[in-house]
Amino acid sequence: MSTPQSYEAAVAGSPDKVAEFDHGPQSFIQKFQHALHVTPSLVPLIVLVMSVVIFGLLLGSKFFSPFAMTLILQQVGIVGIVACAQSLVILTAGIDLSVGAIMVLSSVVMGQFTFRYGVPPVMGVAFGLLCGLLCGYINGWLVAKMKLPPFIVTLGMWQIVLASNFLYSANETIRSQEIAEKAAFLQFFGEKFKMGGAVFTYGVIFMIALVLILAYVLRHTAWGRHVYAVGDDKEAAELSGVNTDKVLISVYMLSGLICAFAGWALIGRIGSVSPTSGQLANIESITAVVIGGISLFGGRGSVLGTFFGALIVGVFTLGLRLLGADAQWTYLLIGVLIIAAVAVDQWIRKVSV
């Protein structure tokens, strides 16, 4: 009769290797394709480095100066923040066409509450952030609970928020001099400080901090993994026990809140509260996300890639301007980059993992 053996002892004596499949020797292209699949932000990083090198060779110290480098960061600050909000939504296989309108309405609410209703600037900012959060919640609820397509929901919200913005503000601009005199806190993100020869704004610091925080949260928290799971396969995520409705609503709410912060940064950038500012932010944010390597099909990509995508647009814009080229060349090249980014994404998705 055999001696009884414990489960732990049986496991200890069993092979511990995982099954492996031999695909044969891989070519350099296959290895490179796999590397891009594992690290989506690698493509925009390569494009960014190449762009900086090319414009650096053409322009020399005029482009490589600390002032020029930080000027790029200042120029993409607003787009970078809004693109972070857009990234979260696109990772869930959605899209948010209302991000720019939410940003502007939130800035208008901050200004109107401060100057029309006489509340302290800090409270005005708080109401603006709440406005963005509420708009995001409505988007998320309609997408998650009503099962409406994100494109249609956010297209409608874009029109509603845009109209509300003009009706509420009566199309009036609060001048920068008036804000600086009575409510300088609204311009906080526009304040500058020097480090060596570089000039930074608090808006740029906020954008960089936001990118790093979101990159960590998406990669190292359960919520972040759920966001990717919902974007990759919503039905499979539900079967795995993920509350997909809750994840979607939280994503759109966070997106709205980030857009509201972008509205605060917008006041600091332009100095005034204008209902006509930032009208192209939705298109610019999608551009940064696509060039940044986040898949429009959801479930793959990185916020760091989005940051690199925004910087690529900034590098092209400043570089061509310093070269004296027509502004239309910027749009032409960015359009080529968008199509190329989608083509590369399709190629990467075919990789065998």
XYZ file of C-alpha atoms in Angstrom:
353
model
C 0.000 0.000 0.000
C 1.450 3.375 -1.026
C 2.315 5.970 1.594
C -0.038 9.020 1.614
C 1.627 12.108 0.150
C 0.660 15.695 0.867
C -0.341 18.092 -1.937
C 2.626 20.375 -1.185
C 5.075 17.467 -1.403
C 3.588 16.325 -4.708
C 3.806 19.813 -6.163
C 7.383 20.235 -4.944
C 8.437 17.191 -6.920
C 6.660 18.144 -10.135
C 8.198 20.083 -13.050
C 7.895 23.845 -12.639
C 8.435 24.896 -16.252
C 5.597 26.519 -18.181
C 4.767 25.139 -21.623
C 6.748 26.900 -24.335
C 6.177 27.042 -28.076
C 9.071 27.210 -30.464
C 8.275 29.674 -33.228
C 11.681 29.229 -34.807
C 14.239 31.983 -35.363
C 12.721 35.477 -35.651
C 13.890 38.105 -38.091
C 14.895 41.599 -36.993
C 11.574 42.965 -38.330
C 9.601 40.434 -36.272
C 11.586 41.268 -33.134
C 11.088 44.988 -33.769
C 7.353 44.454 -34.351
C 7.091 42.533 -31.084
C 8.991 45.272 -29.222
C 6.556 47.886 -30.541
C 3.625 45.697 -29.497
C 4.966 45.347 -25.954
C 5.936 49.045 -25.685
C 3.432 51.148 -27.705
C 5.044 54.449 -26.696
C 8.276 53.416 -28.445
C 7.038 54.529 -31.892
C 6.197 58.147 -30.925
C 9.407 58.345 -28.888
C 11.460 57.349 -31.957
C 9.580 59.888 -34.116
C 10.073 62.594 -31.468
C 13.828 61.988 -31.211
C 14.197 61.961 -35.012
C 12.187 65.200 -35.297
C 14.325 66.943 -32.671
C 17.538 65.762 -34.343
C 16.426 66.871 -37.833
C 15.261 70.326 -36.754
C 18.345 70.634 -34.545
C 20.607 69.993 -37.531
C 18.673 72.485 -39.674
C 18.382 75.249 -37.063
C 21.300 74.655 -34.690
C 21.363 76.561 -31.426
C 18.248 78.520 -32.373
C 16.253 75.309 -31.878
C 18.332 73.613 -29.182
C 18.240 76.585 -26.790
C 16.612 75.997 -23.371
C 14.101 78.733 -24.183
C 12.974 76.996 -27.411
C 12.689 73.606 -25.695
C 10.535 74.951 -22.873
C 8.519 77.052 -25.333
C 7.440 73.781 -26.962
C 6.260 72.524 -23.571
C 4.306 75.727 -22.983
C 2.674 75.530 -26.411
C 1.509 71.936 -25.942
C 0.553 72.367 -22.281
C -3.200 72.745 -22.845
C -3.378 70.109 -25.591
C -1.299 67.740 -23.459
C -3.706 67.965 -20.522
C -6.798 67.528 -22.701
C -5.083 64.660 -24.554
C -4.652 62.850 -21.220
C -8.432 63.007 -20.784
C -8.946 61.808 -24.347
C -6.472 58.957 -23.808
C -8.508 57.496 -20.954
C -11.664 57.405 -23.070
C -9.972 55.981 -26.177
C -8.346 53.241 -24.079
C -11.897 52.011 -23.363
C -12.544 51.874 -27.152
C -14.564 55.104 -26.986
C -13.977 58.669 -28.103
C -14.845 62.030 -26.557
C -15.628 64.863 -28.960
C -16.755 67.134 -26.127
C -13.403 67.552 -24.336
C -12.690 71.000 -25.816
C -16.181 72.319 -25.092
C -16.052 71.012 -21.504
C -12.678 72.699 -21.037
C -13.970 76.078 -22.229
C -17.259 75.881 -20.298
C -15.362 75.023 -17.105
C -13.115 78.076 -17.576
C -16.173 80.269 -18.208
C -17.849 78.932 -15.040
C -14.694 79.759 -13.058
C -14.702 83.322 -14.382
C -18.453 83.925 -14.115
C -18.755 82.587 -10.564
C -15.843 84.769 -9.511
C -16.878 88.020 -11.226
C -20.653 87.740 -11.716
C -21.532 86.116 -8.381
C -18.646 87.495 -6.330
C -17.448 84.181 -4.861
C -13.760 83.842 -3.879
C -11.517 82.739 -6.797
C -10.781 79.435 -5.058
C -14.492 78.679 -4.909
C -14.881 79.783 -8.532
C -12.245 77.243 -9.560
C -13.978 74.574 -7.466
C -17.303 75.215 -9.246
C -15.515 74.999 -12.603
C -13.974 71.645 -11.670
C -17.394 70.429 -10.520
C -18.847 71.492 -13.870
C -16.310 69.357 -15.749
C -16.952 66.423 -13.431
C -20.725 66.675 -14.003
C -20.356 66.821 -17.792
C -18.135 63.756 -17.660
C -20.659 61.912 -15.497
C -23.466 62.600 -17.977
C -21.307 61.292 -20.836
C -20.356 58.189 -18.861
C -23.905 57.455 -17.715
C -25.290 57.678 -21.257
C -22.534 55.416 -22.610
C -22.535 52.863 -19.780
C -26.174 52.724 -18.656
C -28.062 53.723 -21.797
C -25.626 51.784 -24.034
C -25.401 54.672 -26.517
C -22.377 54.918 -28.857
C -19.644 57.189 -27.385
C -19.277 59.028 -30.698
C -22.956 60.026 -30.777
C -23.133 60.853 -27.060
C -20.073 63.107 -27.065
C -21.001 64.681 -30.407
C -24.334 65.698 -28.892
C -22.675 66.800 -25.649
C -20.200 68.889 -27.642
C -23.069 70.833 -29.246
C -24.992 71.165 -25.954
C -21.981 72.341 -23.951
C -20.822 74.682 -26.723
C -24.245 76.333 -26.914
C -24.515 76.501 -23.107
C -21.111 78.137 -23.005
C -22.159 81.018 -25.282
C -25.620 81.402 -23.717
C -24.283 81.426 -20.149
C -21.391 83.812 -20.845
C -23.461 86.041 -23.158
C -20.408 85.770 -25.420
C -18.506 88.169 -23.154
C -14.787 87.961 -22.428
C -13.354 88.727 -18.986
C -10.170 90.684 -19.673
C -6.776 89.585 -18.409
C -6.109 92.934 -16.678
C -9.291 92.591 -14.659
C -8.437 89.020 -13.671
C -4.874 89.944 -12.690
C -6.189 92.769 -10.509
C -9.091 91.043 -8.764
C -8.635 87.260 -9.108
C -5.013 86.401 -9.885
C -5.583 82.854 -8.634
C -7.439 82.102 -11.879
C -4.166 82.745 -13.744
C -2.099 80.519 -11.447
C -1.168 77.948 -14.106
C 0.202 80.745 -16.301
C 2.740 81.963 -13.736
C 6.341 81.469 -14.870
C 9.570 80.602 -13.111
C 13.118 80.123 -14.381
C 15.479 77.182 -14.074
C 18.772 78.097 -15.686
C 17.947 79.423 -19.144
C 14.630 77.586 -19.275
C 11.283 79.196 -18.494
C 8.535 76.980 -17.090
C 4.931 77.599 -16.124
C 2.942 75.828 -13.426
C 0.667 74.600 -16.205
C 3.593 72.707 -17.762
C 4.513 71.210 -14.380
C 0.891 70.130 -13.889
C 0.825 68.489 -17.341
C 4.015 66.507 -16.682
C 2.819 65.467 -13.202
C -0.555 64.410 -14.639
C 1.100 62.249 -17.316
C 3.319 60.518 -14.760
C 0.474 59.906 -12.301
C -1.864 58.517 -14.972
C 0.907 56.340 -16.424
C 1.490 54.822 -12.989
C -2.214 54.386 -12.184
C -3.003 52.729 -15.524
C -0.135 50.269 -15.238
C 0.012 49.492 -11.520
C -3.526 49.640 -10.119
C -6.571 47.395 -10.450
C -8.604 50.290 -11.861
C -6.008 50.864 -14.574
C -5.995 47.196 -15.548
C -9.790 47.279 -15.701
C -9.657 50.250 -18.090
C -7.454 48.265 -20.473
C -9.646 45.181 -20.055
C -12.816 47.091 -20.944
C -11.166 48.547 -24.038
C -9.720 45.216 -25.140
C -12.916 43.148 -24.748
C -15.830 44.518 -22.728
C -17.785 41.238 -22.692
C -14.758 39.233 -21.528
C -14.094 41.819 -18.802
C -17.681 41.434 -17.560
C -17.312 37.659 -17.451
C -14.128 38.148 -15.415
C -16.056 40.054 -12.762
C -15.193 43.621 -13.807
C -17.976 46.149 -13.227
C -17.660 47.626 -16.708
C -20.399 50.239 -16.220
C -18.664 51.595 -13.129
C -15.313 51.681 -14.937
C -16.759 53.538 -17.932
C -18.543 56.123 -15.778
C -15.383 56.700 -13.713
C -13.312 57.122 -16.895
C -15.640 59.756 -18.353
C -15.894 61.551 -15.002
C -12.109 61.671 -14.667
C -11.882 62.851 -18.265
C -14.316 65.682 -17.536
C -12.400 66.668 -14.394
C -9.098 66.740 -16.302
C -10.743 68.914 -18.976
C -11.841 71.309 -16.232
C -8.230 71.536 -15.033
C -7.294 72.243 -18.655
C -9.827 75.085 -18.566
C -8.075 76.525 -15.529
C -4.735 76.158 -17.316
C -6.273 77.830 -20.383
C -7.053 80.938 -18.337
C -3.424 81.032 -17.225
C -2.190 80.533 -20.790
C -4.227 83.284 -22.503
C -4.746 85.427 -19.393
C -8.445 85.995 -20.007
C -11.697 84.019 -19.809
C -12.974 83.748 -23.362
C -15.910 81.594 -24.543
C -14.368 81.435 -28.033
C -10.993 79.985 -27.006
C -9.862 76.375 -27.364
C -12.398 75.452 -30.036
C -10.033 72.956 -31.741
C -8.949 71.172 -28.550
C -11.025 68.070 -29.326
C -9.325 67.546 -32.716
C -5.888 68.430 -31.353
C -6.276 65.988 -28.462
C -7.275 63.145 -30.799
C -4.276 64.017 -32.979
C -1.881 63.742 -30.020
C -3.456 60.449 -28.915
C -3.288 58.848 -32.366
C 0.270 60.000 -33.073
C 1.111 58.843 -29.546
C 0.338 55.259 -30.445
C -2.887 54.640 -28.511
C -5.075 52.301 -30.551
C -8.448 53.702 -31.603
C -9.770 50.159 -31.123
C -9.042 50.439 -27.379
C -7.106 48.335 -24.903
C -3.590 49.233 -26.049
C -1.388 52.270 -25.634
C 0.191 54.528 -23.063
C -0.358 58.029 -21.709
C 3.393 58.537 -22.100
C 2.896 57.916 -25.810
C 0.212 60.610 -25.863
C 2.655 63.008 -24.204
C 5.243 62.204 -26.870
C 2.568 62.693 -29.541
C 1.747 66.178 -28.230
C 5.459 67.033 -28.156
C 5.859 65.858 -31.774
C 3.168 68.316 -32.863
C 4.890 71.048 -30.839
C 8.304 70.279 -32.341
C 6.944 70.351 -35.901
C 5.021 73.570 -35.266
C 7.964 75.465 -33.752
C 10.581 73.966 -36.095
C 8.720 74.876 -39.271
C 7.914 78.321 -37.898
C 11.613 78.982 -37.198
C 12.434 77.768 -40.717
C 9.998 80.330 -42.087
C 7.807 77.700 -43.749
C 4.135 78.243 -44.517
C 1.885 77.180 -41.624
C 0.028 74.819 -43.965
C 3.102 72.572 -44.084
C 2.562 71.882 -40.395
C -0.974 70.627 -41.008
C 0.178 68.611 -44.020
C 2.944 66.818 -42.120
C 0.759 66.220 -39.062
C -1.897 64.723 -41.341
C 0.717 62.363 -42.797
C 1.780 61.419 -39.259
C -1.816 60.620 -38.260
C -2.321 58.260 -41.200
C 1.106 56.697 -40.659
C 0.369 56.182 -36.940
C -2.867 54.322 -37.688
C -1.088 52.210 -40.324
C 1.659 51.315 -37.843
C -0.968 50.438 -35.231
C -2.633 48.042 -37.677
C 0.744 46.461 -38.458
C 1.625 46.080 -34.767
C -1.749 44.451 -33.978
C -0.889 41.596 -36.341
C 2.088 40.521 -34.236
C 1.961 37.060 -32.685
C 2.484 37.177 -28.929
